[in-house]
Short mmCIF file of C-alpha atoms in Angstrom, two decimals:
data_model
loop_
_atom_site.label_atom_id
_atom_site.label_comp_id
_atom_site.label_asym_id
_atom_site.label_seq_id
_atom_site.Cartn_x
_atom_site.Cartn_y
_atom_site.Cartn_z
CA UNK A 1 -9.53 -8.90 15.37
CA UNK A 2 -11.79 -9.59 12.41
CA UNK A 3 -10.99 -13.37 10.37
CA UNK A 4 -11.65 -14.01 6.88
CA UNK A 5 -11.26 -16.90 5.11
CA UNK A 6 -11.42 -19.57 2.21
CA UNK A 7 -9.36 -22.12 0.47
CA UNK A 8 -6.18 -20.63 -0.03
CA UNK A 9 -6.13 -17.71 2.21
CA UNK A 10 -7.03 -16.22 5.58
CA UNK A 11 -6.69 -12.45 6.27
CA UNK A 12 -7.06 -10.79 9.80
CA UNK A 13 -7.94 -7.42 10.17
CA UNK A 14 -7.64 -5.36 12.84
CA UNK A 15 -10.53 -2.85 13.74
CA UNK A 16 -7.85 -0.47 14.97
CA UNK A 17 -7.24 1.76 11.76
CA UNK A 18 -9.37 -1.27 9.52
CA UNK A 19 -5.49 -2.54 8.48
CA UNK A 20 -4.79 -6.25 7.79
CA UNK A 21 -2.85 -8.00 10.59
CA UNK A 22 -2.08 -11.10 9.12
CA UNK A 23 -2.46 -12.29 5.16
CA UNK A 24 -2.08 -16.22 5.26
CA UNK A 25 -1.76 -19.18 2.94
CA UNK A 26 -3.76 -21.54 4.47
CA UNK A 27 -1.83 -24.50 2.24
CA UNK A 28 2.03 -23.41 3.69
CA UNK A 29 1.20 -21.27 7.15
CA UNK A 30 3.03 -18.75 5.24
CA UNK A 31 1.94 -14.93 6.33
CA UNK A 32 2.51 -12.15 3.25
CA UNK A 33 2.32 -9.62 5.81
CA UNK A 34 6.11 -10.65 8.06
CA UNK A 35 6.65 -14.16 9.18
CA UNK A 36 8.86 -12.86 11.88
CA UNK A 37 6.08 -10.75 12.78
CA UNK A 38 7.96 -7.70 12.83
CA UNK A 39 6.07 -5.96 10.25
CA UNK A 40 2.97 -3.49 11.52
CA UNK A 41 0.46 -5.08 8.64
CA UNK A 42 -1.02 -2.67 6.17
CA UNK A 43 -2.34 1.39 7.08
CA UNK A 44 -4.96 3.29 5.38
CA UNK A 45 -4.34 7.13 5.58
CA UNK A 46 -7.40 9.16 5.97
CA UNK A 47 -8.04 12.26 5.16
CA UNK A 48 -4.13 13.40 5.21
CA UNK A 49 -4.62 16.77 4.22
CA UNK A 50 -1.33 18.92 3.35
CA UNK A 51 0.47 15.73 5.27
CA UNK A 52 -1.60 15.83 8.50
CA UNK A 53 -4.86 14.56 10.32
CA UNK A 54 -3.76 10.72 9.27
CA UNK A 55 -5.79 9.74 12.80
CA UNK A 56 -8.34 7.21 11.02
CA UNK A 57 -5.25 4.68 11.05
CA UNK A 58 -5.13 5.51 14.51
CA UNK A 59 -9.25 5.01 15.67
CA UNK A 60 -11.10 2.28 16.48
CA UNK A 61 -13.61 1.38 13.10
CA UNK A 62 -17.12 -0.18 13.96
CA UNK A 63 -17.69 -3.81 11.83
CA UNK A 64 -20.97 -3.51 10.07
CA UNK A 65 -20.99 -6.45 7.69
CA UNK A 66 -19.35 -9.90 8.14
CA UNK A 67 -19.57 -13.14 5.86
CA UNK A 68 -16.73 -16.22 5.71
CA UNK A 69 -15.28 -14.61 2.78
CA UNK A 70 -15.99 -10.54 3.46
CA UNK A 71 -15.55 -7.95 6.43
CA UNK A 72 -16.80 -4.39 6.30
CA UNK A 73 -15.21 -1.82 8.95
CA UNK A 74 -16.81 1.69 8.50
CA UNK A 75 -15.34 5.08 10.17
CA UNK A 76 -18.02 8.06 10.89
CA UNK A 77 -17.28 11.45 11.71
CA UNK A 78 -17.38 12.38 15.46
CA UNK A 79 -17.17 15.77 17.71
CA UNK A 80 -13.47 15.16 18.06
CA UNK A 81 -12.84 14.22 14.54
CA UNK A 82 -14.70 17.48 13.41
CA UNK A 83 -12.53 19.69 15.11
CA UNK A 84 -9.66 18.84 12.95
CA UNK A 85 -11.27 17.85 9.99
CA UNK A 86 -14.42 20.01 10.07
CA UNK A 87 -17.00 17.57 7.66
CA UNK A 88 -19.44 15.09 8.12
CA UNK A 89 -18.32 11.99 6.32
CA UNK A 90 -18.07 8.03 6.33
CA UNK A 91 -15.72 6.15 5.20
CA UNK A 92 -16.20 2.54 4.44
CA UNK A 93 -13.46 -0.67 4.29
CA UNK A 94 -14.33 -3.94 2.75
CA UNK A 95 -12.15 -6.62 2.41
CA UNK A 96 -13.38 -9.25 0.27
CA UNK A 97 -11.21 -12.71 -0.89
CA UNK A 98 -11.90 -14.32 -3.76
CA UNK A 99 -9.64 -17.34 -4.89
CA UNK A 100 -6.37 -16.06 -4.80
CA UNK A 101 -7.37 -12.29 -4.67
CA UNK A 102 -8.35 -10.06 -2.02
CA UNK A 103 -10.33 -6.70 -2.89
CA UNK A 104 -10.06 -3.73 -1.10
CA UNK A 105 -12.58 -1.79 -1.44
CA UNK A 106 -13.09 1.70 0.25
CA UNK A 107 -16.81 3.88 -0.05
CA UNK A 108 -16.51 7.43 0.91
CA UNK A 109 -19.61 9.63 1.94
CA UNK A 110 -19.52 13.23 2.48
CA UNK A 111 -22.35 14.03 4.42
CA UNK A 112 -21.60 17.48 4.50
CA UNK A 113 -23.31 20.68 2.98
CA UNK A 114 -20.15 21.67 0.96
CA UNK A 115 -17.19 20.47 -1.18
CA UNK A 116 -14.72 17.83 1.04
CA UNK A 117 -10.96 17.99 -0.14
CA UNK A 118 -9.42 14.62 1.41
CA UNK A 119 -6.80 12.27 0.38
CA UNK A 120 -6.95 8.79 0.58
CA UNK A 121 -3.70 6.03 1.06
CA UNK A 122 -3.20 2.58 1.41
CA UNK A 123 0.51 1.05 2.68
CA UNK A 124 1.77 -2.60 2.11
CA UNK A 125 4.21 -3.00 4.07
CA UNK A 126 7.22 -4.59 1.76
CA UNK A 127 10.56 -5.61 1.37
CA UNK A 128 10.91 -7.75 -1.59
CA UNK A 129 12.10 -7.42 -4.77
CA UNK A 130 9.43 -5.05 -6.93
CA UNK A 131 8.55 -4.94 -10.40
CA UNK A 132 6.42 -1.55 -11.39
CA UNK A 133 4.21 -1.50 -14.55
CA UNK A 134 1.02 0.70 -15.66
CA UNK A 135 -1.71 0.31 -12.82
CA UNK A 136 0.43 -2.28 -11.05
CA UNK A 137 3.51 -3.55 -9.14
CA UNK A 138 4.40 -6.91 -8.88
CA UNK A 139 6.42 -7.96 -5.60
CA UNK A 140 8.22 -11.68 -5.53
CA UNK A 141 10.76 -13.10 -2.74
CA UNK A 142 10.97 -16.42 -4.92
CA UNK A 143 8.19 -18.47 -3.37
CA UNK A 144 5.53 -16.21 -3.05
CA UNK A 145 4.19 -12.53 -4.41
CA UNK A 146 1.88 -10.45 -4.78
CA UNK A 147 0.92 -8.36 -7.22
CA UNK A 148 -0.82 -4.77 -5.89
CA UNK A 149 -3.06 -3.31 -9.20
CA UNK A 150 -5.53 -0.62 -9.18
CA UNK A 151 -7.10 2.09 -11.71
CA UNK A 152 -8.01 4.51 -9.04
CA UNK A 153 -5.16 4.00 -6.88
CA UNK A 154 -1.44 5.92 -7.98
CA UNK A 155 1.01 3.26 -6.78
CA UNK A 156 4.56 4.13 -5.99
CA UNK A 157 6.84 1.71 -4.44
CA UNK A 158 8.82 3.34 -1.05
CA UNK A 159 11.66 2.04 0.96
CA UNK A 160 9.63 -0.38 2.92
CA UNK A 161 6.36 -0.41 1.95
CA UNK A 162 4.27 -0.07 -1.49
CA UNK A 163 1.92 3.24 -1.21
CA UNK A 164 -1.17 3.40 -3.17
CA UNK A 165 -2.74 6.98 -2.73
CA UNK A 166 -5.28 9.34 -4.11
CA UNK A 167 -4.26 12.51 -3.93
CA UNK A 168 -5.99 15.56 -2.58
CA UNK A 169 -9.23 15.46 -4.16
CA UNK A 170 -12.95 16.79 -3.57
CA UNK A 171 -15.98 14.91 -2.90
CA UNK A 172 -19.17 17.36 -3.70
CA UNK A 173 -21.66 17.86 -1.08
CA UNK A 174 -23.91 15.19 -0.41
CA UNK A 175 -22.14 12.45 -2.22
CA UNK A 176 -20.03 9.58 -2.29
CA UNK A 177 -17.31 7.29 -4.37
CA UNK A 178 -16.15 4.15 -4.21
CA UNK A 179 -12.41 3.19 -4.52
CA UNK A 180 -10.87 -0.03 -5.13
CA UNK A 181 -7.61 -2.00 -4.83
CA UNK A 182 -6.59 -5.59 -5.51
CA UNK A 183 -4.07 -8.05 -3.92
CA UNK A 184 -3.35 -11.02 -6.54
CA UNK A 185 -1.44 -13.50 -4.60
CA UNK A 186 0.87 -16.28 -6.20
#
C-alpha cells in the first residue's frame, strides 16, 4: 500500500489494480471511500473490450514515481497479458493531491505496430445522494462530498458506484494519450 498525503487529505492506494484504498480527511479521520470499511475503494477497468479482459484491476502495478503529495503506478504488457489482449502497451496511474483535490491522471502508450481499440473506466464506489451536471456529478451525505468532473471522462452515476469511462476507442500505432479525472472534496 502506497500513502499520499498533505494538509487536508491522505489517500492510500493499493498497487493491486492501482485503486485507492482509503481517501481521508486528515482534520475529522473521516474516510470518503466507507467508514465501515465495507466498500472495495475505487477500480480502473482496462482494456474492457466488448465487456471483457477487465484483468488490469486484477494485476499487481509496479510504483515508478513517489513524492509526499504524488504516486505513479504503471501497468506494461506481459506474455500472459498478450494472449488476451494481443498489443504492446503501458498504461500509467498518477494520483496527485492538491489542496482539497486529487487528480487522476492516466497515460496510455501503445507500443504496438498497429491501431489499439481499448476502453478505459474508472469506479467510485458511492452511495450518497448525487447531483449530475455537464462534465460533472456532485455527491453530498450532508457533511462531506465530493464532486467527480472530467472533460475526457463520460460520467454516469450507477446503483452503487459513479462510472467514469471512455468508450471503445483507438490509440494509433506508436503513440500515446493522456486522460484525466478530478476528485474536489468538500
Amino acid at each position: 500500500m502506497q500513502t499520499i498525503d498533505d494538509s487536508l487529505f491522505q489517500v492510500s492506494v493499493d498497487e493491486n489494480g492501482a485503486k485507492m484504498a482509503h481517501l481521508i480527511s486528515v482534520t475529522d479521520n473521516y474516510d470518503y471511500l466507507g467508514e465501515d470499511g465495507t466498500k472495495e475503494g475505487t477500480a480502473i477497468a482496462f482494456p474492457v473490450i466488448n465487456h471483457d479482459n477487465d484483468w488490469a484491476s486484477k494485476m499487481p502495478w509496479t510504483v515508478v514515481d513517489k513524492g509526499d503529495t504524488r504516486v505513479s503506478l504503471t501497468l506494461i504488457d506481459t506474455p500472459e497479458s498478450y494472449k488476451s489482449f494481443p498489443y504492446h502497451f503501458e498504461v500509467m496511474t498518477t494520483y496527485v493531491l492538491e489542496g482539497n483535490q486529487v487528480e487522476i491522471r492516466f497515460f496510455l502508450k501503445n507500443s504496438s505496430h498497429k491501431e489499439m481499440p481499448f476502453s478505459l473506466g474508472f469506479v467510485l464506489p458511492n452511495n450518497w445522494p448525487t447531483e449530475e451536471g455537464i462534465n460533472k456529478i456532485s455527491l453530498n451525505n450532508g457533511k462531506h462530498g465530493i464532486d467527480v468532473a472530467s472533460t475526457d471522462f463520460k460520467l454516469n452515476v450507477e446503483e452503487d458506484h459513479v462510472a467514469a469511462f471512455i468508450d471503445e476507442i483507438k490509440l494509433e500505432a506508436e503513440s500515446s494519450k493522456t486522460f484525466a479525472l478530478t476528485l474536489t472534496l468538500k
